Short mmCIF file of C-alpha atoms in Angstrom, two decimals:
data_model
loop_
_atom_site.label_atom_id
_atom_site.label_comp_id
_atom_site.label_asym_id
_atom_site.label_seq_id
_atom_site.Cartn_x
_atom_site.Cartn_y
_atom_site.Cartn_z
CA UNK H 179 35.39 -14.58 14.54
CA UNK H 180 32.44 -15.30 16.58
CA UNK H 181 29.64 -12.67 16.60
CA UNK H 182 27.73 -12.52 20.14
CA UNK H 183 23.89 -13.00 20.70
CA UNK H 184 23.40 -8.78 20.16
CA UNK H 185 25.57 -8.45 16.99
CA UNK H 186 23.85 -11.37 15.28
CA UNK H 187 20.50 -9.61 15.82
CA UNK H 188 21.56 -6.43 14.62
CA UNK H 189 23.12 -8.09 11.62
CA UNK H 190 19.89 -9.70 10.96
CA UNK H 191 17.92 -6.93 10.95
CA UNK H 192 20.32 -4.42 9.38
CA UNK H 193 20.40 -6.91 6.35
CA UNK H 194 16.61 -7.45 6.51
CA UNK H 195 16.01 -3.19 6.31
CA UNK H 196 18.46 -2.45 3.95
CA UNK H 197 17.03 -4.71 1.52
CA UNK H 198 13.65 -3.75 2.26
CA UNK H 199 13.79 -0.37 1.76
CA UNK H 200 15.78 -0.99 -1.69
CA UNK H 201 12.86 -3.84 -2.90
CA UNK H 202 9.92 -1.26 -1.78
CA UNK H 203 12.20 1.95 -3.62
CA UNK H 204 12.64 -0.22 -6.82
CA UNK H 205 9.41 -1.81 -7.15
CA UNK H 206 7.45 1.88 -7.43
CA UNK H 207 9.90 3.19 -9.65
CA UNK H 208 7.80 3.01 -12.47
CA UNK H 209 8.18 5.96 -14.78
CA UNK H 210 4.76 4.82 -16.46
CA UNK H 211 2.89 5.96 -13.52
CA UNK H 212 2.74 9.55 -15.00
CA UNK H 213 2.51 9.31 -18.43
CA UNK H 214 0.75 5.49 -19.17
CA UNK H 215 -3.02 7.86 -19.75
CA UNK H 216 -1.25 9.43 -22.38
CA UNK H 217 0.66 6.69 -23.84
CA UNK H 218 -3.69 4.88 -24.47
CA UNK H 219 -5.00 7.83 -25.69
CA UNK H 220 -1.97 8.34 -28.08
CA UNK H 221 -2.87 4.81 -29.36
CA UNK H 222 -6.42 5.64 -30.17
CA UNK H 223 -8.26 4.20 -27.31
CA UNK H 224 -11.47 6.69 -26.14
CA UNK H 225 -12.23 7.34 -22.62
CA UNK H 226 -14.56 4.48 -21.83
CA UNK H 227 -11.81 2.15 -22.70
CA UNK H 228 -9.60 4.02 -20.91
CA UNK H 229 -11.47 3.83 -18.17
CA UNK H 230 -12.30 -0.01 -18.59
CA UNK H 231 -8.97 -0.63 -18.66
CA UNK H 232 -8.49 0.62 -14.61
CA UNK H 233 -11.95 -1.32 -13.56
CA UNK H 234 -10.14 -4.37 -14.83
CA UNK H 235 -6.99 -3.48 -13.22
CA UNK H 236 -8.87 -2.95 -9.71
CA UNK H 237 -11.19 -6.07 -10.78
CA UNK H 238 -8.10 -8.30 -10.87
CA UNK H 239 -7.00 -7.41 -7.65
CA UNK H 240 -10.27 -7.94 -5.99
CA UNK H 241 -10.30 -11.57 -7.36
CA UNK H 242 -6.60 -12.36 -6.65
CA UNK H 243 -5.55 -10.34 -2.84
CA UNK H 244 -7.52 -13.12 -1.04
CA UNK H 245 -6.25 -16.58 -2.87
CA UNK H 246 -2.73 -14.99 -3.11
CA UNK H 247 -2.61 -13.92 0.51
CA UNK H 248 -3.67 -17.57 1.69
CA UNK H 249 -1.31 -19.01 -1.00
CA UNK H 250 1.82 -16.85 0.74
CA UNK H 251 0.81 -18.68 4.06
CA UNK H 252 1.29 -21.92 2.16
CA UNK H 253 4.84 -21.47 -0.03
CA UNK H 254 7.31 -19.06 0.34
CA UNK H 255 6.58 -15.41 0.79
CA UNK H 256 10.04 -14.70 -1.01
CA UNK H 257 9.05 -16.16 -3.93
CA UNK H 258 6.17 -14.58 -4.47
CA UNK H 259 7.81 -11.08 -3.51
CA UNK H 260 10.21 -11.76 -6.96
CA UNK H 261 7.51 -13.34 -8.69
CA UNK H 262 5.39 -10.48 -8.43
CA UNK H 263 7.92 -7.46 -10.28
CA UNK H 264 8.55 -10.05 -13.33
CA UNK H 265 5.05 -10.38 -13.69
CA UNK H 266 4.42 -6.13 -13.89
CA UNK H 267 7.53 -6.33 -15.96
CA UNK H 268 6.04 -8.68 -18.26
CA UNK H 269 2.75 -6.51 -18.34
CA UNK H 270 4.61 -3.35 -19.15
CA UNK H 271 6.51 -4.91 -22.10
CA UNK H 272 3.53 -5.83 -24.19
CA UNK H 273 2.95 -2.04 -23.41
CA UNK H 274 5.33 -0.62 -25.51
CA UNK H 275 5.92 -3.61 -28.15
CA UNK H 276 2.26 -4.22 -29.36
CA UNK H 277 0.41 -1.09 -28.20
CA UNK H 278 -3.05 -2.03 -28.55
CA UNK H 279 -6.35 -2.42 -26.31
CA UNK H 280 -5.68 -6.39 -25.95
CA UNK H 281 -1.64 -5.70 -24.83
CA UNK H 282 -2.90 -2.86 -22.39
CA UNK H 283 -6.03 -5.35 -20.93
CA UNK H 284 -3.23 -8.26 -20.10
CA UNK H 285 -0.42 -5.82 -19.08
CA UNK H 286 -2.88 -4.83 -16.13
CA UNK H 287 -4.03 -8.03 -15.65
CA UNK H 288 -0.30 -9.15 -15.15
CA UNK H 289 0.50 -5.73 -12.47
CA UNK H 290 -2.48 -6.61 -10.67
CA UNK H 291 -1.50 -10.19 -10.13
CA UNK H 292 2.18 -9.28 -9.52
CA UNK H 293 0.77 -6.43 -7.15
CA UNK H 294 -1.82 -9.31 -5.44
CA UNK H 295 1.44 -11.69 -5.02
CA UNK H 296 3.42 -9.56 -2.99
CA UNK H 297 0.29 -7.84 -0.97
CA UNK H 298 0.32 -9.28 2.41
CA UNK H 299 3.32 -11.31 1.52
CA UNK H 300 5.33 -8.30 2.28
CA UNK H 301 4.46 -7.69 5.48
CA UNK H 302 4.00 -10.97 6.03
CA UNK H 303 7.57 -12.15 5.80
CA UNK H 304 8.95 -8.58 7.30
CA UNK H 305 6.72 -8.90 10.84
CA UNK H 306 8.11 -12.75 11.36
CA UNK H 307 11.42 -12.08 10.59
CA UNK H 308 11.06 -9.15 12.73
CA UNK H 309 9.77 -11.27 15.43
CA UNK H 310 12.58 -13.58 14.96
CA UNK H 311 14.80 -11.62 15.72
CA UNK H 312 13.05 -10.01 18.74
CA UNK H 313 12.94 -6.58 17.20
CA UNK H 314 8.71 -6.74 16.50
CA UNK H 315 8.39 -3.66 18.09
CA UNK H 316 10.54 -1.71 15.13
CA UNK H 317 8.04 -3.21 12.85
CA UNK H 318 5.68 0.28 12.75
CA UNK H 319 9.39 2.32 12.21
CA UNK H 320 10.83 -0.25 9.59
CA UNK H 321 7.21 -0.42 7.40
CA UNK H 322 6.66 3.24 7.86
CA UNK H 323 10.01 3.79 6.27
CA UNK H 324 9.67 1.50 3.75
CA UNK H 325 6.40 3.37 2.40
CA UNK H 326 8.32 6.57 2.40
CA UNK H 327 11.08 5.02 0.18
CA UNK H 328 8.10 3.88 -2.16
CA UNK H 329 6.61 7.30 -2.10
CA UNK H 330 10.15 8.80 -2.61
CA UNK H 331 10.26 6.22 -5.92
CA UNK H 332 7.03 7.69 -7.04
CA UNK H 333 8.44 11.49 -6.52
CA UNK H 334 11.49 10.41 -8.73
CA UNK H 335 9.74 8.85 -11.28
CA UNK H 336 7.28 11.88 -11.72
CA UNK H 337 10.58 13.74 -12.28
CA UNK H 338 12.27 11.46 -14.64
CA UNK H 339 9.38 10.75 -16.96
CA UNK H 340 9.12 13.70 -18.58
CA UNK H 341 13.11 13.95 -19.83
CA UNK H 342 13.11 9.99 -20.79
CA UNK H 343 9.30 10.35 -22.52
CA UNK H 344 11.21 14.04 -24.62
CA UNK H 345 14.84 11.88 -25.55
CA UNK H 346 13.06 8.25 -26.19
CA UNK H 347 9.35 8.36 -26.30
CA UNK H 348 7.14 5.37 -24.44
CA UNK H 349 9.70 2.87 -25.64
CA UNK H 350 12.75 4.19 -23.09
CA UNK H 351 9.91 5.55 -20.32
CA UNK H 352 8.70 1.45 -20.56
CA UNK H 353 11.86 0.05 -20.77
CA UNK H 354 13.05 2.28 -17.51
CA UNK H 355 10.27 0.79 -15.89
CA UNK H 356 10.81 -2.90 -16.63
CA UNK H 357 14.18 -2.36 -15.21
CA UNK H 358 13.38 -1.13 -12.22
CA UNK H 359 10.77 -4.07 -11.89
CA UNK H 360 13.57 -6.90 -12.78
CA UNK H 361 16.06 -4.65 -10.43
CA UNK H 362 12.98 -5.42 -7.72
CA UNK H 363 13.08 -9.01 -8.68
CA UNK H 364 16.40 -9.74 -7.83
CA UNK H 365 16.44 -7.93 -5.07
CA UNK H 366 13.50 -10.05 -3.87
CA UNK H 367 15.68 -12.60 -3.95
CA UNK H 368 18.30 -11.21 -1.14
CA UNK H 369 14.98 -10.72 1.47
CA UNK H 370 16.02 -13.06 4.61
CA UNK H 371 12.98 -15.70 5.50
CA UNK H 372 13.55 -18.08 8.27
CA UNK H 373 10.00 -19.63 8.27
CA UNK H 374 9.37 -23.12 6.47
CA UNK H 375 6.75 -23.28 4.28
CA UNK H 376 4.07 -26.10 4.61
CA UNK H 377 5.21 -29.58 3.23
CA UNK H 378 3.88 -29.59 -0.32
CA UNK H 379 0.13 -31.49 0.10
CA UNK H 380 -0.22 -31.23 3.83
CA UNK H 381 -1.50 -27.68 3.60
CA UNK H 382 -3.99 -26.08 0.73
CA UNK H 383 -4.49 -22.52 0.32
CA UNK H 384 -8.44 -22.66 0.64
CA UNK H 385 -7.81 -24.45 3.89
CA UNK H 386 -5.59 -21.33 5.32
CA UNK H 387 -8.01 -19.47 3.78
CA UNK H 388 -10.93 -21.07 6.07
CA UNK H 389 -8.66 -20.63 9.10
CA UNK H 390 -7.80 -17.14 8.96
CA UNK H 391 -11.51 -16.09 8.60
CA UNK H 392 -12.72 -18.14 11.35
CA UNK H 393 -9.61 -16.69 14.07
CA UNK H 394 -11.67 -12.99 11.92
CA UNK H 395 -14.58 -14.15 13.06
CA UNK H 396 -14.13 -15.41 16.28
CA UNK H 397 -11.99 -12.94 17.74
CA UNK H 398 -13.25 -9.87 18.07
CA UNK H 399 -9.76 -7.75 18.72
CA UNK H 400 -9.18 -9.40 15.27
CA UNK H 401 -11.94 -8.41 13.61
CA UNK H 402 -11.70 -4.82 14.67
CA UNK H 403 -7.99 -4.23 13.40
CA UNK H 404 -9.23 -5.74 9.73
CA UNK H 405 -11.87 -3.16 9.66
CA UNK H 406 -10.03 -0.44 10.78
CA UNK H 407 -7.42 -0.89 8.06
CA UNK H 408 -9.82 -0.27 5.07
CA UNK H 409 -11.59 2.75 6.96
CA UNK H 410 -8.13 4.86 7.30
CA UNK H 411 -6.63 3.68 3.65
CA UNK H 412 -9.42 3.72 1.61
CA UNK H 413 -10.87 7.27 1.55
CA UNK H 414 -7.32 9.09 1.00
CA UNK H 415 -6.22 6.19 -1.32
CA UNK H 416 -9.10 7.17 -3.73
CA UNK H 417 -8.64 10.85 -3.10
CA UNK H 418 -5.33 11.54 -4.23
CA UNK H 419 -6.02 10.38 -7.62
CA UNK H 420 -7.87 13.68 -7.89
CA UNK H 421 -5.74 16.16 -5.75
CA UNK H 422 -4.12 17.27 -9.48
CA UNK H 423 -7.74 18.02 -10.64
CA UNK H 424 -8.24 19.88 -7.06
CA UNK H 425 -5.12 22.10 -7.97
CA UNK H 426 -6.30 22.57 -11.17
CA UNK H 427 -9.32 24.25 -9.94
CA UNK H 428 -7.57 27.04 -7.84
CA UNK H 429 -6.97 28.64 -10.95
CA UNK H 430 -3.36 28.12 -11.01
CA UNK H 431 -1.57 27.95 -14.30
CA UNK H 432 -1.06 23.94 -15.32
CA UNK H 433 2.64 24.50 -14.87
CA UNK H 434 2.39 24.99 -11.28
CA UNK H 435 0.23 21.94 -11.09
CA UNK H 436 3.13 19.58 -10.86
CA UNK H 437 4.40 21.37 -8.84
CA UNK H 438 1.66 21.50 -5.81
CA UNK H 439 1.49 17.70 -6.21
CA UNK H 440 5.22 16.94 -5.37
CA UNK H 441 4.25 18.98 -2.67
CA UNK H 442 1.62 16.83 -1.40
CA UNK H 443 3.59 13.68 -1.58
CA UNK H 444 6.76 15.48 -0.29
CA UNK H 445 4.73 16.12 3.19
CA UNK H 446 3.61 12.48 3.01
CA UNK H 447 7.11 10.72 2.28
CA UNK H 448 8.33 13.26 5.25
CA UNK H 449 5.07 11.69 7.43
CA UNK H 450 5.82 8.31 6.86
CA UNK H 451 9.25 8.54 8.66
CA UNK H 452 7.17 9.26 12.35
CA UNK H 453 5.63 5.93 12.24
CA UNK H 454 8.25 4.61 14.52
CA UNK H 455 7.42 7.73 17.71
CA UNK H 456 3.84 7.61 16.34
CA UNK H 457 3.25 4.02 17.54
CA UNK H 458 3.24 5.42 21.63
CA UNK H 459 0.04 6.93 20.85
CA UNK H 460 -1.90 4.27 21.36
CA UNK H 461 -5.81 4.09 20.27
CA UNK H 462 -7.01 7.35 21.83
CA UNK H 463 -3.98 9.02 20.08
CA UNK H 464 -4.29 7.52 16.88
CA UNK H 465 -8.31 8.67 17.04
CA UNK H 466 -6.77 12.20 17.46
CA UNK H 467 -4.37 11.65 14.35
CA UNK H 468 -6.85 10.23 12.16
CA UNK H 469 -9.59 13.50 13.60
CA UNK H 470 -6.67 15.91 13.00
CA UNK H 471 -5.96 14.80 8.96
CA UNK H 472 -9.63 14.62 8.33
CA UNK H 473 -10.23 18.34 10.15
CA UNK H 474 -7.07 19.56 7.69
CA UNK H 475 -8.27 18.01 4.50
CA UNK H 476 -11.70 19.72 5.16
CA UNK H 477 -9.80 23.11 5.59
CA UNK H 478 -7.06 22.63 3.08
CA UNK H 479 -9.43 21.88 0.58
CA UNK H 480 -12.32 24.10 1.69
CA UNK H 481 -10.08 27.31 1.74
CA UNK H 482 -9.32 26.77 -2.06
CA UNK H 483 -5.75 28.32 -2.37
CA UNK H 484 -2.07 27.22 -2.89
CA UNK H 485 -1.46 27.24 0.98
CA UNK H 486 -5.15 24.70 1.44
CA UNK H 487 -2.94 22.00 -0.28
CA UNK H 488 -0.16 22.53 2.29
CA UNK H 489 -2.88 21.27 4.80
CA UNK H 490 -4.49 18.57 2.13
CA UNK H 491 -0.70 16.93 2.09
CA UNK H 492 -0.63 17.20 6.19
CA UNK H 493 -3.88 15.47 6.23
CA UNK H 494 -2.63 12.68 3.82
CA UNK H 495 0.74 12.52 6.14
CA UNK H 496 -1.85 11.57 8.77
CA UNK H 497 -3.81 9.20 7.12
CA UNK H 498 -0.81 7.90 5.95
CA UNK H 499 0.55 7.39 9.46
CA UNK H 500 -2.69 5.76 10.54
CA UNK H 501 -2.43 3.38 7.29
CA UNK H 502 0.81 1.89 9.14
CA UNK H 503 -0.43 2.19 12.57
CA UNK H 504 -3.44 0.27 11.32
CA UNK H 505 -1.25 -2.32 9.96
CA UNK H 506 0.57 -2.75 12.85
CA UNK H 507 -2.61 -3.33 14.80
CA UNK H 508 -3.26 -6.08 12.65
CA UNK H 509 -0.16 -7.33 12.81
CA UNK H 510 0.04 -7.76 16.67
CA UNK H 511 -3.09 -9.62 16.78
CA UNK H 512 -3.02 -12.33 14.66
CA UNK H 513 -0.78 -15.58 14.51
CA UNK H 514 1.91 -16.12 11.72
CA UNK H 515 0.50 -19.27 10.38
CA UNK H 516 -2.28 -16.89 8.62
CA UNK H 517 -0.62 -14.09 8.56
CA UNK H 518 -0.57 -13.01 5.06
CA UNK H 519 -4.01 -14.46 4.75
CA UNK H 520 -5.60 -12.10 6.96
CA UNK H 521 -3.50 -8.81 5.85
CA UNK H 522 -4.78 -9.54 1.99
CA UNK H 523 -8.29 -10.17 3.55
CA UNK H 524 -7.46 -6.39 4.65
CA UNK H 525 -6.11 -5.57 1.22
CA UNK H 526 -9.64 -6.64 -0.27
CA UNK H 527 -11.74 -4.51 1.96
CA UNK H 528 -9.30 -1.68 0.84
CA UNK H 529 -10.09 -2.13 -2.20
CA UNK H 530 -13.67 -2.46 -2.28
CA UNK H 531 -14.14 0.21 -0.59
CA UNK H 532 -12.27 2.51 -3.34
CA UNK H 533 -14.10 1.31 -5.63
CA UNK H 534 -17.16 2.51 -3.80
CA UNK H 535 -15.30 5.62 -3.30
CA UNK H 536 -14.38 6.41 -7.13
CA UNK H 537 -18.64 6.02 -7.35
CA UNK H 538 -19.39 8.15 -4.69
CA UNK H 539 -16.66 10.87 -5.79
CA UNK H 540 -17.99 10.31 -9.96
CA UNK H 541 -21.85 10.42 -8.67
CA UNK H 542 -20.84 13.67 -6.41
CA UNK H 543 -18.41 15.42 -9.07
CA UNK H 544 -21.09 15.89 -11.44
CA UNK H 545 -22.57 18.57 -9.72
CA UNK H 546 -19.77 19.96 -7.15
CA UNK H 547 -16.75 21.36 -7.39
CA UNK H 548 -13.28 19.11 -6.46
CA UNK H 549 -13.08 21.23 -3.17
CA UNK H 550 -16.35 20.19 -2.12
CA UNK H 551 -16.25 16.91 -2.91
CA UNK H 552 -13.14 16.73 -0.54
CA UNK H 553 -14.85 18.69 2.08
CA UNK H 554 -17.78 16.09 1.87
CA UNK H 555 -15.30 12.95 1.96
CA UNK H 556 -13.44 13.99 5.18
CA UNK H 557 -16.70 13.39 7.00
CA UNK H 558 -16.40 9.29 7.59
CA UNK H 559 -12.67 9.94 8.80
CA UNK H 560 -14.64 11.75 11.60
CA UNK H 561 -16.83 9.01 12.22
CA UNK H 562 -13.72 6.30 12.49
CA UNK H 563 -12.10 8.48 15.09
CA UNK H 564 -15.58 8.97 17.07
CA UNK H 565 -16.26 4.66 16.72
CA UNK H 566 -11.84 4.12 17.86
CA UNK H 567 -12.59 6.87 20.69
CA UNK H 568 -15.41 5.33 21.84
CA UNK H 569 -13.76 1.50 21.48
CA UNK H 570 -10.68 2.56 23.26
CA UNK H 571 -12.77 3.66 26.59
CA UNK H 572 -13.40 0.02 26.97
CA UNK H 573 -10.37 -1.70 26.37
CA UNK H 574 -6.67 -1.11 26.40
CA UNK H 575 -4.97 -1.04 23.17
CA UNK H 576 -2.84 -4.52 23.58
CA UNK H 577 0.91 -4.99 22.48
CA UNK H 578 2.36 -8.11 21.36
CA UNK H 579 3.73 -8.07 25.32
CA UNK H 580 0.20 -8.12 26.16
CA UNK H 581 -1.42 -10.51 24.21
CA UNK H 582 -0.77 -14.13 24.51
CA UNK H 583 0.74 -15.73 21.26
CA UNK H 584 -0.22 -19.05 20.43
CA UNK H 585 2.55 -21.13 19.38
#
């Protein structure tokens, strides 16, 4: 049977989705995520270690998005994509055979290179296969749904930690974990890619590295969508690691806690499914999405009651759409050759920016409540949507239709 020109497309991309969306659901279903604080301090280790133990895991990625984003423009982005879940798997292994400081300092080591590997790489190899197949334009719909099956992976394994950690301890909750990291692996494997890597020798990562910040730096369109990513992920990104310390505060009793948060990241798995319809607002629209969240998380968490965190998860579902909007902005303007180079040059301001974040939010907690705090933080979301405003009154926001590609 012969399949005609619109079938084989469809194929293509229904093949390309499906396995997305299992890869991204598999590689966050990590029932350590809840419970790995516990599992150091119930080996001995005191807070500052504890706390050394995340700067290294951030530090890692800092050192590695860059190289490992230029190196995906170089080899095959598929390989790195299984690479990257058998390195976290290895990681979480020494976790809970040979508890100790040293096993916990190379287990993050290993998830922050694995996590490096397949940052950039991702979308990388999704947006060219997507172009392919003429279908770029789903790209904001296909990414925004794989982040909601990611979040809906983290929502599961907050529920399934807690009965694996009572019937098998750290043991069963780690070795869940490394199977859902080998299940990633192999489903790595099954991710289409069309594009030939660089003949071994005629290409070296530095040298893609070199070109993708020169098209940064001499394009200004360019330059603009790696900025804006880091100013709508960052902020959020850093805040929800306190949002259970923000319930906390309301008074509620620490069994309701839980209970708030799944709410949170309920509303933002349910958010991430409009990316697709949210992509026709263009850059005056996504300024009003990105003034809206930051407007909610100021009231949510101003108001300080159970129904304020109903508006702090509406205000991540924003920022969350903007994330992918963002993305997609980025994606549109740059060419495929350095494609994965210049999204993990957007990964690294990301992440220097939390970093700077976790400071400000530390330097500010010490004397001010969690509300507060949040209040405070919602104020440079304001600013980004007054700078994208102001940017999008002299100049069109440009499709891929628009913008000449350069072959």
């Amino acid at each position: 049977m012969t399949l005609s020109p619109a079938r084989v497309p469809a194929t293509g991309a229904r093949r390309l989705t499906t396995t997305l969306y299992g890869y991204a659901f598999l590689d966050d279903l990590v029932l350590l995520y809840p419970v790995y604080a516990l599992l150091f301090a119930d080996t001995g280790l005191p807070l500052w270690q504890i706390s050394s133990l995340f700067a290294l895991w951030s530090l890692t990625a800092v050192v590695l998005e860059v190289p490992s984003g230029a190196w995906a423009d170089t080899v095959s982005r598929r390989r790195l994509l299984w690479l990257g879940p058998l390195l976290t798997a290895a990681g979480f292994t020494l976790w809970v055979t040979v508890p100790s400081y040293g096993a916990f300092a190379l287990g993050f080591v290993l998830w922050g290179a694995g996590g490096a590997l397949g940052s950039g790489s991702l979308e990388a190899l999704v947006y060219d296969e997507l172009e392919r197949l003429g279908a770029a334009e789903r790209y904001a719909r296909v990414m925004g749904r794989a982040r909601a099956a990611r979040l809906l992976a983290t929502v599961t394994a907050m529920g399934l930690a807690g009965p694996v950690l009572a019937l098998g301890g750290y043991p069963a909750v780690g070795a869940a974990s490394v199977l859902a990291c080998l299940l990633a692996a192999v489903t790595a494997t099954r991710l289409p890619e069309h594009r030939v890597p660089a003949k071994k020798g005629s290409t070296r990562w530095s040298a893609t590295l070199r070109a993708g910040l020169a098209e940064a730096r001499g394009d200004r369109t360019v330059r603009g969508a790696l900025l804006l990513i880091p100013a709508v992920t960052a902020v959020w990104g850093a805040l929800d690691e306190y949002v259970s310390l923000l319930i906390r505060d309301l008074g509620v009793a620490d069994a309701t806690v839980p209970y708030l948060v799944l709410l949170v990241w309920a509303t933002v798995t349910l958010g991430s499914l409009f990316a697709g319809p949210a992509e026709r607002l263009g850059t005056r629209g996504l300024a009003a999405l990105i003034a809206g969240s930051a407007l909610a998380l100021a009231v949510g968490a101003g108001v300080r009651t159970p129904a304020g965190i109903a508006l702090v998860g509406l205000a991540f579902a924003g920022f969350q759409l903007a994330e992918v909007l963002a993305d997609v902005r980025l994606q549109h303007r740059i060419e495929d050759a350095r494609r994965a180079t210049l999204t993990s040059v957007a990964s690294l301001g990301t992440e220097l920016v939390t970093v700077a974040v976790f400071g400000l939010y530390a330097l500010l907690g010490a004397s001010m409540a969690h509300s507060t705090v949040f209040v405070i933080l919602s104020a440079p979301y304001l600013v980004t949507a007054l700078v994208l405003g102001r940017g999008s009154g002299r100049a069109r926001n440009e499709s891929p239709r628009e913008r000449p590609r350069t072959q």
